PDB file of C-alpha atoms in Angstrom:
ATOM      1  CA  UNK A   1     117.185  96.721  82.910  1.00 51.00           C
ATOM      2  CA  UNK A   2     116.809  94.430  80.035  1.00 53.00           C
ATOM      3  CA  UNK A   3     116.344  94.712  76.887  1.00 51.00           C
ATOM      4  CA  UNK A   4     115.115  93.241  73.410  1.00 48.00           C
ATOM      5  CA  UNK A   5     118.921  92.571  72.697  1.00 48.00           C
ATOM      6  CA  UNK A   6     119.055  90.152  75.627  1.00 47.00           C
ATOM      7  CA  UNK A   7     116.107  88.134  74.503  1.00 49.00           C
ATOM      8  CA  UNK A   8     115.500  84.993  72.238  1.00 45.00           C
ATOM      9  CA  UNK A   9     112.109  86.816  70.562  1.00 47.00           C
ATOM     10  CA  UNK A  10     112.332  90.936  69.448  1.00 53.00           C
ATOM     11  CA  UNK A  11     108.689  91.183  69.213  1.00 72.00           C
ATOM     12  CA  UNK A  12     107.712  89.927  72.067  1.00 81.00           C
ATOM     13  CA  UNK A  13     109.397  88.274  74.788  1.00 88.00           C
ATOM     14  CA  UNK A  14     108.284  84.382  75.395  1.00 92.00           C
ATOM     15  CA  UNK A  15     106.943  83.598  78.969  1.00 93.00           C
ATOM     16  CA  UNK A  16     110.296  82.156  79.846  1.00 92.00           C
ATOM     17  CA  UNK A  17     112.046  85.218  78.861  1.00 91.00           C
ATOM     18  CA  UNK A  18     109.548  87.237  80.990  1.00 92.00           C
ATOM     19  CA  UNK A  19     110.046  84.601  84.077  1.00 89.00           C
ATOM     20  CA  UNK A  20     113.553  85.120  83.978  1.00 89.00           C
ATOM     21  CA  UNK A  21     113.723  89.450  84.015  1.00 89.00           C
ATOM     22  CA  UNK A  22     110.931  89.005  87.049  1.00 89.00           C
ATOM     23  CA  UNK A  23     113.656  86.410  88.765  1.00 82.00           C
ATOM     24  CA  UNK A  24     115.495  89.451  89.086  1.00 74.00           C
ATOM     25  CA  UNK A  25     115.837  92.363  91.500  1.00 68.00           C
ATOM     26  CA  UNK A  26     115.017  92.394  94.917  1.00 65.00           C
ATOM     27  CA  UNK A  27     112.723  89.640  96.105  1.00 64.00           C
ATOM     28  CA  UNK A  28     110.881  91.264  98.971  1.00 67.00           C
ATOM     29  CA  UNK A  29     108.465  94.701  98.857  1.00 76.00           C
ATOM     30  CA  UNK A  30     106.376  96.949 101.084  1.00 90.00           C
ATOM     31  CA  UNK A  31     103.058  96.889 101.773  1.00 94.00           C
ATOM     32  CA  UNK A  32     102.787  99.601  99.371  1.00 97.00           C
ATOM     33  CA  UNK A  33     105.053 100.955  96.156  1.00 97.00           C
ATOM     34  CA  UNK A  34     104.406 103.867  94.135  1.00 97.00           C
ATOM     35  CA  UNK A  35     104.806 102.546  90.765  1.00 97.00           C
ATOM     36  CA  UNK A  36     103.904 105.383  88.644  1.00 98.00           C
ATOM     37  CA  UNK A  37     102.885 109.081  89.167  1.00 97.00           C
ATOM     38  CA  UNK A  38      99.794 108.480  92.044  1.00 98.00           C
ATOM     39  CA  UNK A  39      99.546 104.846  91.189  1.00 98.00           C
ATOM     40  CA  UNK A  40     100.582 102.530  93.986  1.00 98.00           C
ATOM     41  CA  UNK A  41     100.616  98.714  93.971  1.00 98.00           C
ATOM     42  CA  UNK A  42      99.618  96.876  97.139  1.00 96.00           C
ATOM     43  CA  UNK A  43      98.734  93.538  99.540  1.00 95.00           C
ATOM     44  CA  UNK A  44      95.473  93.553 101.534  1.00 91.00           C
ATOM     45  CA  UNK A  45      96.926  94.552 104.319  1.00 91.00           C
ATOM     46  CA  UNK A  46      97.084  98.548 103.575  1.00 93.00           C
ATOM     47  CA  UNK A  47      94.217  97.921 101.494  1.00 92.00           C
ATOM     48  CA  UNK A  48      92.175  96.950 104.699  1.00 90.00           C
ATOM     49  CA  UNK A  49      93.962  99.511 106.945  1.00 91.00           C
ATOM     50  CA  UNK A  50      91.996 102.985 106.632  1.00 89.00           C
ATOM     51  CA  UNK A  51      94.542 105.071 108.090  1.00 92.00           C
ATOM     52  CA  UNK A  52      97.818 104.280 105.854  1.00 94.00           C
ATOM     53  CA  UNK A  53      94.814 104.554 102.679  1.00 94.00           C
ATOM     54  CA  UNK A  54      94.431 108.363 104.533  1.00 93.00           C
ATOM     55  CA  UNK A  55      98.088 109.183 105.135  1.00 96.00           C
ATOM     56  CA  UNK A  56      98.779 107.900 101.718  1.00 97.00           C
ATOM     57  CA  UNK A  57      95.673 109.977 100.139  1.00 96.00           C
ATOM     58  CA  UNK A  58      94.534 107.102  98.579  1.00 96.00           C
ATOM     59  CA  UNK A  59      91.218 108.070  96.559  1.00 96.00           C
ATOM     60  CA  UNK A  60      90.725 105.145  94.240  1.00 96.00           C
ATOM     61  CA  UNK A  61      91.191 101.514  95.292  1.00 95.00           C
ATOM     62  CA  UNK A  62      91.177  98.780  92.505  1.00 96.00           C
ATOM     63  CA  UNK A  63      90.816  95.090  94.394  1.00 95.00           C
ATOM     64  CA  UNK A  64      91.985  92.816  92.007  1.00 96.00           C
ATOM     65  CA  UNK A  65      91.134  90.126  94.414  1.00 93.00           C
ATOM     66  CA  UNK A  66      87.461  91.203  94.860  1.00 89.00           C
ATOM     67  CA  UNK A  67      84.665  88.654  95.999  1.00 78.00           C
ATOM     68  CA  UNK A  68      83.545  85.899  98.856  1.00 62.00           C
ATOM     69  CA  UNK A  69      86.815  84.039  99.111  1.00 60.00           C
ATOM     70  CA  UNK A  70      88.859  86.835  98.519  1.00 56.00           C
ATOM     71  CA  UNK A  71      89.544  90.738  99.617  1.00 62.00           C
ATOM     72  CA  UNK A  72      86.624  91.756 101.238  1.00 61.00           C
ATOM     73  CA  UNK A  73      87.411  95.642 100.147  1.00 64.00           C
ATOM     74  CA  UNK A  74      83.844  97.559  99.131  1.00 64.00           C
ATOM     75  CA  UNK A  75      82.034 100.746  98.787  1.00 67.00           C
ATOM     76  CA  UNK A  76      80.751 100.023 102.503  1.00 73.00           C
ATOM     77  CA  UNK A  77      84.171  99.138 103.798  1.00 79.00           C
ATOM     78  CA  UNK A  78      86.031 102.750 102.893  1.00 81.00           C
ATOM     79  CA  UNK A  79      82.943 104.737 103.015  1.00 80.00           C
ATOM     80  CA  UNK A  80      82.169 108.050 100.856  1.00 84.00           C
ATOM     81  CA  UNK A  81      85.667 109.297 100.672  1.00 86.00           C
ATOM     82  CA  UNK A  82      87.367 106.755  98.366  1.00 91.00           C
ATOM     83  CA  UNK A  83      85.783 105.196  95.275  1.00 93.00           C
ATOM     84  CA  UNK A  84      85.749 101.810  95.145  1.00 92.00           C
ATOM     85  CA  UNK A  85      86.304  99.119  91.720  1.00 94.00           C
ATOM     86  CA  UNK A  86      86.510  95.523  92.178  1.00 93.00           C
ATOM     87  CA  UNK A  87      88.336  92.594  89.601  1.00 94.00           C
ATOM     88  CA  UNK A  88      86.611  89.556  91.185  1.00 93.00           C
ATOM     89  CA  UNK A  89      90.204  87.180  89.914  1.00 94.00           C
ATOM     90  CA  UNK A  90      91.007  84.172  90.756  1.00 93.00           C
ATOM     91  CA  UNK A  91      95.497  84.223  91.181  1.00 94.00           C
ATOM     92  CA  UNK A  92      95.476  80.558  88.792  1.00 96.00           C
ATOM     93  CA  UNK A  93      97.155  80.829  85.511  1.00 97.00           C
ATOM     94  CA  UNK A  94      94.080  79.252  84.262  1.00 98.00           C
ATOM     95  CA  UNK A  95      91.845  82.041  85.087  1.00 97.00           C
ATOM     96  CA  UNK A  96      90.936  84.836  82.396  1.00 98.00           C
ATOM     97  CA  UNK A  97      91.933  88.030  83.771  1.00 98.00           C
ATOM     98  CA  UNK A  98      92.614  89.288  80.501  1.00 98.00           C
ATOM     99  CA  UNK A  99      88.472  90.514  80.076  1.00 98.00           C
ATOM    100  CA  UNK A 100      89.499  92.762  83.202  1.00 99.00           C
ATOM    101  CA  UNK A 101      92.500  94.653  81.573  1.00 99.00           C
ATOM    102  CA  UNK A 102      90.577  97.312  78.872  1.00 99.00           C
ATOM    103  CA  UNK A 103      87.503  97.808  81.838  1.00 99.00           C
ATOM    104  CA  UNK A 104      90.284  98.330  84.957  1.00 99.00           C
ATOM    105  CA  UNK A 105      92.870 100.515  82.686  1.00 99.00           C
ATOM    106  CA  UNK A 106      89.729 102.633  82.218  1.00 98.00           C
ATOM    107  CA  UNK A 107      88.865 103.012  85.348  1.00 98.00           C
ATOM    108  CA  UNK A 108      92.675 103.631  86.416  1.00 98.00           C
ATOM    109  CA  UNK A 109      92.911 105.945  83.438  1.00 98.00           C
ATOM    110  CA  UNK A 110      90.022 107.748  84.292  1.00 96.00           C
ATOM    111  CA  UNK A 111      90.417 108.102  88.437  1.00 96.00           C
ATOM    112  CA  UNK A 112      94.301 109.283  87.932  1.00 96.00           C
ATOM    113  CA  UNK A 113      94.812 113.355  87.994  1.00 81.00           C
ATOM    114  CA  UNK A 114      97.133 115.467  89.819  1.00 77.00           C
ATOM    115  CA  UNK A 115      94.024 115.525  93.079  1.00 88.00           C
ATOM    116  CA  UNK A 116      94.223 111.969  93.041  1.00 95.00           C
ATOM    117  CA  UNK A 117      96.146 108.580  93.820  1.00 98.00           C
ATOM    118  CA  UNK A 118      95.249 104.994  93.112  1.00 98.00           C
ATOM    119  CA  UNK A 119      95.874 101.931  94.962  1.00 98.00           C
ATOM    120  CA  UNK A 120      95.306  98.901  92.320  1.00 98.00           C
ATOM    121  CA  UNK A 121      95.720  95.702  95.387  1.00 96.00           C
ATOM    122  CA  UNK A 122      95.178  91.952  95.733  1.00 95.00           C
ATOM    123  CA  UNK A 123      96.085  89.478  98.365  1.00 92.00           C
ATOM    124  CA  UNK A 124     100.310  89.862  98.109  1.00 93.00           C
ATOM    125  CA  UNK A 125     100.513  92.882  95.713  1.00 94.00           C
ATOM    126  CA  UNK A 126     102.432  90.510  92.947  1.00 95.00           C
ATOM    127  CA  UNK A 127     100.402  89.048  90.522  1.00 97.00           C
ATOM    128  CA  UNK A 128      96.880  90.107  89.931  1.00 98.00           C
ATOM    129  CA  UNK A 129      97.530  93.938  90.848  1.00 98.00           C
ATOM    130  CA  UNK A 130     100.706  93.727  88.991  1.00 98.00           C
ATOM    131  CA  UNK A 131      99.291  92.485  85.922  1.00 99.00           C
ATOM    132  CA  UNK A 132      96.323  95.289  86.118  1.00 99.00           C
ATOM    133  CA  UNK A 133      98.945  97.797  86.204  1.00 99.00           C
ATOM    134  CA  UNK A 134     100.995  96.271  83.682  1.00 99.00           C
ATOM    135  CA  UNK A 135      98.081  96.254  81.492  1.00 99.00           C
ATOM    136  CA  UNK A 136      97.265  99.326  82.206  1.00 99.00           C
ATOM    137  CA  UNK A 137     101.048 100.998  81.465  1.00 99.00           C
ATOM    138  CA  UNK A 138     100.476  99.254  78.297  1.00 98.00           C
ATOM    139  CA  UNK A 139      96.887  99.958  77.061  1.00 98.00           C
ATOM    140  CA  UNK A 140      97.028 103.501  77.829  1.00 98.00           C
ATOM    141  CA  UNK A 141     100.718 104.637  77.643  1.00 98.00           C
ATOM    142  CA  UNK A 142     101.814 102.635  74.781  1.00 97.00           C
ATOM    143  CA  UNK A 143     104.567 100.809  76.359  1.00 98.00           C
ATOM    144  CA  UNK A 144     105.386  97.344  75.633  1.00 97.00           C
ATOM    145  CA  UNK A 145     105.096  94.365  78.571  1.00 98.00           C
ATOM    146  CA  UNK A 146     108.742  94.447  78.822  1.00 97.00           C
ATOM    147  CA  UNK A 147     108.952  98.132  79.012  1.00 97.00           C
ATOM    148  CA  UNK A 148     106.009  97.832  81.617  1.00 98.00           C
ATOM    149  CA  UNK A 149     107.742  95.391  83.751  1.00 96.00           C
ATOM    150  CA  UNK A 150     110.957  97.098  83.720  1.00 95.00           C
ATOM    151  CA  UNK A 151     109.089 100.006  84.954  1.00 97.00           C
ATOM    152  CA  UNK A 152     107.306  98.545  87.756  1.00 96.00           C
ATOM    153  CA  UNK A 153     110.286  96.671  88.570  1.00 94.00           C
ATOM    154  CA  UNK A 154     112.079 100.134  89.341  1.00 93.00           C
ATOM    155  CA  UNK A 155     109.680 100.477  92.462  1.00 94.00           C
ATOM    156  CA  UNK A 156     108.273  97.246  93.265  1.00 95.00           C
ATOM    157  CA  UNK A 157     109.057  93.368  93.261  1.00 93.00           C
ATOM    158  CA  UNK A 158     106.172  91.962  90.809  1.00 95.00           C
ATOM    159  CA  UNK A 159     105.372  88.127  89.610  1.00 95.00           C
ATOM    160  CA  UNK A 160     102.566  87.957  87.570  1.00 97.00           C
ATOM    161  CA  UNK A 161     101.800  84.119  87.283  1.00 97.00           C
ATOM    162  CA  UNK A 162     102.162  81.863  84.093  1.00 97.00           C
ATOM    163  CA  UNK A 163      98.685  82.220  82.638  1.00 98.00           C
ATOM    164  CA  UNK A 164      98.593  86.229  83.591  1.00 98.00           C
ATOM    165  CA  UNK A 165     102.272  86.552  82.036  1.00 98.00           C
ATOM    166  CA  UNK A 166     100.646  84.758  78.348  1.00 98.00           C
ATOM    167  CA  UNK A 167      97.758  87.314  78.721  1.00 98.00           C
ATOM    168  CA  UNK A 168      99.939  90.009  78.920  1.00 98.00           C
ATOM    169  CA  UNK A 169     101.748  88.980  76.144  1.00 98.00           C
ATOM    170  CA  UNK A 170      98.766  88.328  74.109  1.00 97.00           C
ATOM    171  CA  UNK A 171      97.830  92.138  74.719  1.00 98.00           C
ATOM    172  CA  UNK A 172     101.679  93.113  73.955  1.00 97.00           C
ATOM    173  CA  UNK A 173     101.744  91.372  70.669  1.00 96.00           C
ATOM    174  CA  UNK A 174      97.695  92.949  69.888  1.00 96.00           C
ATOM    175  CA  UNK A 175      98.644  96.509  70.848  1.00 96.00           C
ATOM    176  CA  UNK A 176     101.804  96.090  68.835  1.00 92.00           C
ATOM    177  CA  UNK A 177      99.714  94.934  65.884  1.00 91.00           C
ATOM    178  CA  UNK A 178      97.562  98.139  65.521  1.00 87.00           C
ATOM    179  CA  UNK A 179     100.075 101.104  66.805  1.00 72.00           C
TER     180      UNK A 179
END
């Protein structure tokens, strides 16, 4: 685990910094990881298999890949018994998936209770999932990005891409600013 110590910046960790601690750690994953209590990260491969999303009791799914040219995941797709949310993001540091993070923490926030598990997915389960959970870890349990990634990193190999990794940070430093 790393910490602040280990690190050019104490307040918040510089994208390099960040790039190195997710070098780290075993490179390869499931399908599927439980991250955090009934919160699971994920590729669209269990995502579009109905019977692991059963034998895993998946009741929320959050496709953070979600639209034409990506996961085709809907309400339609798992039917009645699973509530559907979809992040229509692009995996290109250049796209804003920052706008998603309060409205998808929410939702995760809201769906998670002892009755029910989440499955937050995208194409490989690294970047845009990881980065909703991060966010998520951080909005609504008041831990910082590193903290977040350290966690996550316990269960699952992550690597949120450049331009997700400075939105993260930009959320870090905000959160920090008002707690």
């Amino acid at each position: 685990v790393v910490t602040l110590k280990t690190l050019s910046s104490p307040a918040s960790p510089s994208v390099k910094d960040l790039e190195k601690i997710l070098y780290g750690g075993k490179r390869f994953g499931n399908h599927v990881d439980e991250v955090w209590p009934n919160l699971f990260i994920g590729d669209m491969s269990v995502a579009n298999d109905r019977y692991s999303l059963w034998k895993l009791g998946i009741t929320h799914v959050v496709n953070a890949a979600h639209g034409k040219t990506h996961c085709q995941g809907n309400h339609y797709f798992y039917g009645s018994t699973v509530d559907y949310y979809g992040v229509p993001a692009d995996d290109s540091p250049s796209f804003d998936l920052s706008r998603y993070f309060f409205p998808s923490a929410e939702y995760i926030h809201n769906a998670l209770d002892t009755t029910t598990r989440v499955l937050v997915h995208c194409a490989v389960g690294v970047s845009r999932s990881a980065s909703i959970v991060l966010a998520y870890l951080m909005i609504y349990h008041n831990y910082t990005l590193l903290d977040a990634i350290n966690k996550v990193k316990e269960r699952r190999w992550i690597f949120p891409n450049r331009g997700f990794l400075k939105q993260l940070r930009a959320l870090d430093m905000k959160l920090q600013k008002t707690s």
